[in-house]
Coordinates of C-alpha atoms in Angstrom, one line a residue:
M24 CA 18.9 27.0 9.5
T25 CA 21.1 25.3 12.1
R26 CA 20.9 21.5 12.4
P27 CA 20.9 20.0 15.9
I28 CA 24.4 18.7 16.9
A29 CA 24.8 15.4 18.7
G30 CA 24.4 15.9 22.5
T31 CA 22.9 19.4 22.3
P32 CA 19.6 20.3 24.0
S33 CA 18.0 20.8 20.6
L34 CA 18.8 17.3 19.5
L35 CA 17.5 15.8 22.8
R36 CA 14.3 17.8 22.5
A37 CA 13.8 16.5 19.0
I38 CA 14.3 12.9 20.1
N39 CA 11.9 13.4 23.0
D40 CA 9.3 15.1 20.9
R41 CA 9.3 12.4 18.3
A42 CA 9.1 9.7 20.8
A43 CA 6.2 11.4 22.6
L44 CA 4.3 12.0 19.3
M45 CA 4.7 8.3 18.3
V46 CA 3.5 7.1 21.7
L47 CA 0.5 9.5 21.5
L48 CA -0.2 8.3 18.0
E49 CA -0.1 4.6 19.0
R50 CA -1.5 4.8 22.5
G51 CA -3.3 8.1 23.0
P52 CA -5.1 9.9 24.4
L53 CA -2.9 9.9 27.4
T54 CA -2.4 11.9 30.6
R55 CA 0.9 13.6 31.3
P56 CA 2.0 11.0 33.9
E57 CA 1.1 8.2 31.4
L58 CA 3.1 9.9 28.7
G59 CA 6.0 10.3 31.0
A60 CA 5.9 6.7 32.1
L61 CA 5.8 5.4 28.5
T62 CA 8.6 7.7 27.3
G63 CA 10.8 7.6 30.5
L64 CA 10.5 11.4 30.8
S65 CA 10.4 13.3 34.1
K66 CA 7.3 15.2 35.0
P67 CA 8.8 18.6 34.3
T68 CA 10.2 17.5 31.0
A69 CA 6.9 15.9 30.0
S70 CA 5.1 19.2 30.9
Q71 CA 7.5 21.3 28.9
L72 CA 7.3 18.9 25.9
L73 CA 3.4 18.9 25.9
A74 CA 3.4 22.7 26.0
R75 CA 5.9 22.8 23.1
L76 CA 3.8 20.4 21.0
Q77 CA 0.6 22.2 21.8
E78 CA 2.1 25.5 20.7
A79 CA 3.2 23.8 17.4
G80 CA -0.4 22.6 16.8
L81 CA 0.5 18.9 17.0
V82 CA -1.1 18.1 20.3
V83 CA -4.5 19.1 21.7
L84 CA -6.4 18.6 25.0
D85 CA -8.9 15.7 24.8
G86 CA -10.9 16.3 28.0
I87 CA -10.2 15.0 31.4
R88 CA -10.0 11.6 33.1
E89 CA -11.9 11.5 36.4
G90 CA -12.0 8.9 39.1
L91 CA -8.2 8.7 39.6
P92 CA -6.4 9.4 42.9
G93 CA -5.4 13.0 43.3
R94 CA -6.5 15.9 41.1
T95 CA -8.3 15.3 37.8
A96 CA -5.9 14.4 34.9
E97 CA -6.0 16.2 31.6
L98 CA -5.9 14.0 28.5
Y99 CA -3.7 14.8 25.4
R100 CA -3.9 13.4 21.9
I101 CA -2.5 14.1 18.5
N102 CA -4.3 17.0 16.8
P103 CA -6.0 15.2 13.9
R104 CA -6.3 18.5 12.0
A105 CA -2.5 19.0 12.0
A106 CA -2.3 17.4 8.5
H107 CA -4.4 15.5 6.0
V108 CA -3.4 13.2 3.2
A109 CA -5.1 11.6 0.2
A110 CA -4.8 8.3 -1.6
L111 CA -6.0 7.6 -5.1
D112 CA -6.5 4.2 -6.7
V113 CA -6.7 4.7 -10.5
T114 CA -8.2 2.1 -12.9
P115 CA -9.6 2.6 -16.5
A116 CA -13.1 2.7 -15.1
R117 CA -12.8 4.9 -12.0
I118 CA -10.7 6.8 -9.5
A119 CA -11.2 5.8 -5.9
V120 CA -10.1 8.3 -3.2
A121 CA -9.6 8.2 0.5
V122 CA -8.7 11.2 2.7
A123 CA -7.2 10.6 6.2
D124 CA -6.1 12.9 9.0
V125 CA -2.6 12.6 10.5
T126 CA -3.7 9.9 12.9
G127 CA -4.7 7.7 10.0
A128 CA -8.4 8.0 10.5
V129 CA -10.2 8.1 7.1
V130 CA -12.4 11.2 7.1
A131 CA -13.8 11.0 3.5
E132 CA -14.1 8.7 0.5
H133 CA -15.1 9.3 -3.0
R134 CA -15.4 7.4 -6.3
L135 CA -15.1 9.3 -9.7
A136 CA -16.3 7.2 -12.6
T137 CA -14.1 7.5 -15.7
P138 CA -15.8 5.0 -18.1
G139 CA -14.8 5.2 -21.8
R140 CA -12.4 8.2 -21.3
T141 CA -9.7 7.9 -23.9
G142 CA -7.6 10.8 -22.7
G143 CA -8.4 14.3 -21.5
D144 CA -6.6 16.4 -18.9
V145 CA -5.3 14.1 -16.2
V146 CA -4.8 17.0 -13.8
E147 CA -8.4 18.0 -14.1
R148 CA -9.4 14.3 -13.5
V149 CA -7.3 14.1 -10.3
R150 CA -8.5 17.6 -9.2
A151 CA -12.1 16.5 -9.6
A152 CA -11.6 13.3 -7.7
L153 CA -9.8 15.1 -4.8
A154 CA -12.5 17.8 -4.7
G155 CA -15.2 15.1 -4.5
A156 CA -13.5 13.6 -1.4
C157 CA -12.3 16.8 0.3
G158 CA -15.5 18.8 -0.1
P159 CA -17.7 16.8 2.3
A160 CA -14.8 16.8 4.8
G161 CA -14.6 20.6 4.8
L162 CA -11.2 20.6 3.2
D163 CA -9.8 22.2 0.1
P164 CA -7.5 19.9 -2.0
T165 CA -4.7 22.5 -1.7
E166 CA -4.8 22.0 2.1
L167 CA -3.6 18.4 1.7
S168 CA -0.1 17.7 2.9
R169 CA 0.6 14.9 0.5
V170 CA -1.2 12.8 -2.2
V171 CA -0.2 9.3 -3.3
V172 CA -1.6 7.9 -6.5
G173 CA -1.7 4.1 -7.1
I174 CA -1.9 3.0 -10.7
G175 CA -1.3 -0.1 -12.7
G176 CA 2.0 1.0 -14.2
A177 CA 5.3 2.4 -13.2
V178 CA 7.0 5.8 -13.6
D179 CA 10.4 5.6 -15.2
P180 CA 12.6 7.8 -13.0
S181 CA 14.9 8.6 -16.0
T182 CA 12.0 9.9 -18.2
G183 CA 9.2 10.8 -15.8
R184 CA 6.8 8.9 -18.0
L185 CA 4.3 6.2 -17.0
G186 CA 5.1 2.8 -18.5
Y187 CA 3.5 -0.6 -18.4
A188 CA 0.1 1.1 -18.5
A189 CA -1.3 1.1 -22.0
H190 CA -4.7 0.1 -20.6
I191 CA -5.1 3.4 -18.8
P192 CA -5.3 6.2 -21.4
G193 CA -4.4 9.9 -20.7
W194 CA -1.7 9.3 -18.1
H195 CA 1.2 8.9 -20.5
I196 CA 2.4 12.5 -20.4
P197 CA 5.9 14.0 -19.9
D198 CA 7.0 14.5 -16.3
L199 CA 3.8 13.0 -14.9
I200 CA 4.6 13.6 -11.2
G201 CA 5.8 17.2 -11.8
T202 CA 2.7 18.0 -13.9
L203 CA 0.3 16.7 -11.2
R204 CA 2.2 18.4 -8.4
D205 CA 2.2 21.8 -10.2
G206 CA -1.4 21.4 -11.3
I207 CA -2.8 20.4 -8.0
G208 CA -0.5 22.5 -5.8
V209 CA 0.5 19.8 -3.3
P210 CA 3.3 17.2 -3.1
I211 CA 2.2 14.1 -5.1
D212 CA 3.8 10.7 -5.6
V213 CA 2.8 8.1 -8.2
E214 CA 3.3 4.5 -7.2
N215 CA 2.6 1.1 -8.8
D216 CA -0.6 -0.3 -7.3
V217 CA 0.8 -3.8 -6.5
N218 CA 3.7 -2.1 -4.7
L219 CA 1.2 -0.3 -2.6
V220 CA -0.6 -3.5 -1.7
A221 CA 2.8 -4.9 -0.6
Q222 CA 3.3 -1.8 1.6
A223 CA -0.1 -2.4 3.3
E224 CA 0.7 -6.1 3.8
R225 CA 3.9 -5.1 5.6
S226 CA 2.3 -2.5 7.9
R227 CA -0.9 -4.4 8.7
G228 CA -1.2 -7.7 6.9
S229 CA 0.5 -11.1 6.3
A230 CA 4.0 -9.6 5.7
R231 CA 4.2 -7.9 9.0
G232 CA 7.6 -8.5 10.6
H233 CA 9.2 -9.8 7.4
Q234 CA 12.1 -8.1 5.5
D235 CA 12.2 -10.2 2.4
Y236 CA 9.0 -11.2 0.6
V237 CA 7.2 -11.4 -2.7
L238 CA 3.6 -10.4 -3.2
L239 CA 1.8 -12.0 -6.2
W240 CA -1.3 -10.2 -7.4
A241 CA -3.6 -12.2 -9.7
D242 CA -6.9 -10.8 -11.0
E243 CA -7.6 -9.7 -14.6
G244 CA -4.0 -8.7 -14.7
I245 CA -1.1 -10.3 -13.0
G246 CA 1.8 -8.6 -11.2
A247 CA 4.2 -8.8 -8.3
A248 CA 6.0 -6.6 -5.7
L249 CA 9.4 -7.4 -4.4
V250 CA 10.5 -6.3 -0.9
I251 CA 14.2 -7.0 -0.3
G252 CA 16.0 -6.2 3.0
G253 CA 12.9 -4.3 4.1
R254 CA 12.9 -2.0 1.0
L255 CA 10.6 -2.0 -1.9
H256 CA 12.6 -2.9 -5.0
R257 CA 11.4 -0.8 -8.0
G258 CA 14.3 -1.5 -10.5
A259 CA 16.1 0.9 -12.9
T260 CA 13.0 1.8 -14.9
G261 CA 10.5 1.4 -12.1
G262 CA 9.2 -1.9 -13.6
A263 CA 10.4 -4.5 -11.1
G264 CA 7.5 -6.8 -10.5
E265 CA 5.9 -6.4 -13.9
V266 CA 5.9 -10.2 -14.1
G267 CA 3.0 -10.3 -16.5
Y268 CA 5.6 -9.8 -19.3
M269 CA 7.9 -12.5 -17.9
P270 CA 8.5 -15.5 -20.3
V271 CA 7.2 -18.8 -18.9
V272 CA 6.9 -22.3 -20.3
G273 CA 3.6 -22.8 -22.1
A274 CA 3.0 -19.2 -23.1
P275 CA 4.0 -17.3 -26.2
T276 CA 6.9 -14.9 -25.9
A277 CA 7.1 -11.3 -27.1
R278 CA 9.5 -12.6 -29.8
D279 CA 6.8 -15.0 -31.0
V280 CA 3.8 -12.7 -31.1
G281 CA 5.1 -9.2 -30.7
R282 CA 5.4 -7.0 -27.6
R283 CA 1.8 -5.7 -27.9
A284 CA 0.2 -9.1 -28.2
N285 CA -0.8 -11.2 -25.2
H286 CA 2.3 -13.1 -24.0
G287 CA 4.3 -14.3 -21.1
F288 CA 3.0 -15.0 -17.6
Q289 CA -0.1 -12.9 -18.3
A290 CA -1.1 -15.1 -21.2
L291 CA -0.7 -18.2 -19.0
S292 CA -2.3 -17.0 -15.7
G293 CA -4.1 -13.6 -16.3
G294 CA -7.8 -13.3 -16.0
P295 CA -8.8 -14.3 -19.6
A296 CA -6.5 -17.4 -19.4
V297 CA -8.0 -18.4 -16.0
L298 CA -11.5 -18.2 -17.5
A299 CA -10.5 -20.3 -20.5
L300 CA -8.8 -22.9 -18.3
L301 CA -11.8 -23.3 -16.0
R302 CA -14.3 -23.4 -18.9
A303 CA -12.2 -26.2 -20.4
H304 CA -12.9 -28.1 -17.2
G305 CA -16.6 -27.3 -17.2
V306 CA -16.5 -24.5 -14.7
R307 CA -18.2 -21.2 -15.8
G308 CA -18.2 -17.7 -14.6
S309 CA -18.5 -14.1 -15.8
T310 CA -15.2 -13.1 -14.3
A311 CA -12.0 -15.0 -13.5
S312 CA -12.5 -14.6 -9.7
G313 CA -16.1 -15.6 -9.9
A314 CA -15.2 -18.8 -11.9
V315 CA -12.5 -19.7 -9.3
R316 CA -15.0 -19.2 -6.5
T317 CA -17.4 -21.6 -8.3
A318 CA -14.6 -24.1 -8.8
V319 CA -13.7 -24.1 -5.1
A320 CA -17.4 -24.7 -4.2
V321 CA -17.8 -27.5 -6.8
A322 CA -14.4 -29.1 -5.8
G323 CA -15.8 -29.8 -2.3
R324 CA -18.4 -32.2 -3.9
G325 CA -18.1 -35.8 -5.0
G326 CA -18.6 -37.2 -8.4
P327 CA -17.1 -36.2 -11.8
D328 CA -18.0 -32.5 -11.4
G329 CA -16.0 -32.3 -8.2
E330 CA -13.1 -34.1 -9.6
S331 CA -13.1 -31.9 -12.7
A332 CA -13.1 -28.7 -10.5
R333 CA -10.3 -30.1 -8.4
E334 CA -8.2 -30.8 -11.5
A335 CA -8.9 -27.3 -12.8
L336 CA -7.6 -25.8 -9.5
R337 CA -4.5 -28.0 -9.7
D338 CA -3.8 -26.8 -13.2
L339 CA -4.3 -23.2 -12.2
A340 CA -2.0 -23.6 -9.2
G341 CA 0.6 -25.2 -11.4
R342 CA 0.6 -22.2 -13.7
L343 CA 0.9 -19.7 -10.9
A344 CA 3.6 -21.8 -9.2
L345 CA 5.6 -21.9 -12.5
G346 CA 5.9 -18.1 -12.5
L347 CA 6.5 -17.9 -8.8
A348 CA 9.3 -20.5 -9.1
A349 CA 11.3 -18.2 -11.4
I350 CA 10.8 -15.3 -9.0
T351 CA 11.6 -17.4 -5.9
A352 CA 14.8 -18.7 -7.5
V353 CA 16.1 -15.1 -8.0
V354 CA 14.8 -13.3 -4.9
D355 CA 14.8 -16.2 -2.3
P356 CA 12.0 -14.6 -0.1
E357 CA 11.0 -15.5 3.4
I358 CA 7.4 -15.7 2.4
V359 CA 5.1 -15.3 -0.6
V360 CA 1.8 -13.4 -0.1
L361 CA -1.1 -14.1 -2.5
S362 CA -3.5 -11.3 -3.2
G363 CA -5.9 -10.1 -5.9
G364 CA -9.4 -11.3 -6.9
V365 CA -8.4 -14.7 -8.4
L366 CA -6.1 -15.8 -5.5
L367 CA -8.5 -14.6 -2.8
A368 CA -11.4 -16.3 -4.4
G369 CA -9.4 -19.5 -4.3
G370 CA -8.9 -19.2 -0.6
E371 CA -7.0 -21.9 1.4
V372 CA -7.7 -24.5 -1.2
L373 CA -5.8 -22.7 -3.9
R374 CA -3.2 -21.4 -1.5
E375 CA -2.3 -24.9 -0.3
T376 CA -2.1 -26.2 -3.9
V377 CA 0.1 -23.3 -5.0
E378 CA 2.4 -23.8 -2.1
R379 CA 2.7 -27.5 -2.8
E380 CA 3.3 -27.0 -6.5
L381 CA 5.9 -24.2 -5.8
H382 CA 7.8 -26.4 -3.3
A383 CA 7.9 -29.2 -5.9
L384 CA 9.7 -26.8 -8.4
T385 CA 12.2 -24.9 -6.2
I386 CA 15.0 -25.5 -3.7
P387 CA 14.0 -22.5 -1.5
R388 CA 10.6 -23.3 0.1
P389 CA 9.1 -20.1 1.3
R390 CA 5.8 -20.2 3.1
V391 CA 2.9 -19.1 1.0
L392 CA 0.3 -17.0 2.8
L393 CA -3.0 -15.4 1.8
S394 CA -3.5 -11.7 2.1
T395 CA -5.4 -10.7 5.3
L396 CA -6.2 -7.1 4.2
E397 CA -9.7 -5.9 4.2
G398 CA -11.2 -3.1 2.0
N399 CA -9.2 -1.5 -0.8
P400 CA -5.5 -2.6 -0.3
V401 CA -4.2 -0.1 -2.8
L402 CA -5.7 2.8 -0.9
A403 CA -4.5 1.4 2.3
G404 CA -0.9 1.2 1.0
A405 CA -1.1 4.7 -0.5
L406 CA -2.3 6.1 2.8
D407 CA 0.5 4.4 4.6
L408 CA 3.1 5.9 2.3
A409 CA 1.6 9.4 2.5
L410 CA 1.2 9.3 6.3
G411 CA 4.7 8.1 6.8
A412 CA 6.2 10.9 4.8
V413 CA 4.0 13.6 6.4
R414 CA 4.6 12.3 10.0
E415 CA 8.3 12.3 9.3
E416 CA 8.1 15.9 8.2
L417 CA 5.8 17.1 11.0
F418 CA 7.3 15.2 13.9
G419 CA 10.7 16.4 13.0
A420 CA 9.7 20.0 12.5
V421 CA 9.1 21.1 16.1
N422 CA 12.7 21.8 16.8
K423 CA 13.9 23.0 13.5
S424 CA 14.2 26.6 14.5
P425 CA 17.7 28.1 14.7
S426 CA 19.4 26.9 17.9
T427 CA 21.5 29.1 20.2
H428 CA 24.6 28.0 22.0

């Protein structure tokens, strides 16, 4: 297969095709003159390009636009059936699935309950989850162009095994990604769930336009994602951002209590610790996020109850800022994004307090922002990664036939 050479017609066609497809993706449906105006292509070139993309199955007619001067204009759009991708969000209790077409439109969702499963065939579990989503959409899982799995752990590239995920049984098998790929029959990636949230924040959330940022996730578990120079930093073993294990002042270390015991930042600021902290201040809740939400509501009142709730939130913010200070000192991010049930339940009250406490501890003073994502952010990030890979492959494939000179 001959690659396009700089300045050749093949390269110019590839550049034009990609530009047109991206414009149609972002602005379509469009008429031929509109596409030409947005891409700077002449009418004959735009016509040839659209014919080429229609033949490749990437562009389809989308009706006509009437009421314009001259003859009726045909509308063109990206063919949504050119490719489909799937995203999975795996927790101990369930697997959530979303399937999207190449335009990013979600065409199906499914939730497979996995309560009390201590193992079993992970390939069968993933296949069942995908089938549950694909079936109603009229798809077979083998027709998917890519699948991205988000999970609370990290695949070590040197071993292929999932680490940092003892709480999710059955996934700790040799060559996890290869096993899933061969068993399902489509390209599959496995990514840390908090990393996927950071991806979604960059494409559609609070981190849009930023190249260096930290995302802190706090719910039952606590974790982080690091984006440095516009690239997600995973580390040598895939475990960058597993800050729950990070030693912090006020919490036992692995040396004190053993690696399998509760220690580090998780012991200080994870869900059970948050519940205990708030209960010590008289604030109750069945979950950490629920207790924080109650604390925020009570903090707005006067009297001793309000003061106790405000003190509880200050203590919680101080704990979170302590861990963030260590991360900030090393990474020096532009911004810190707060996400996860506990932090979102705290809203602006907790955000402002965390920012104030962090700035009191560090020389760098990054802005601290709340996540603005809606829905399931892990699925959103997984779809972003899957769609990015598939579009790169599809949009660059139109001109990959052997060229003649």
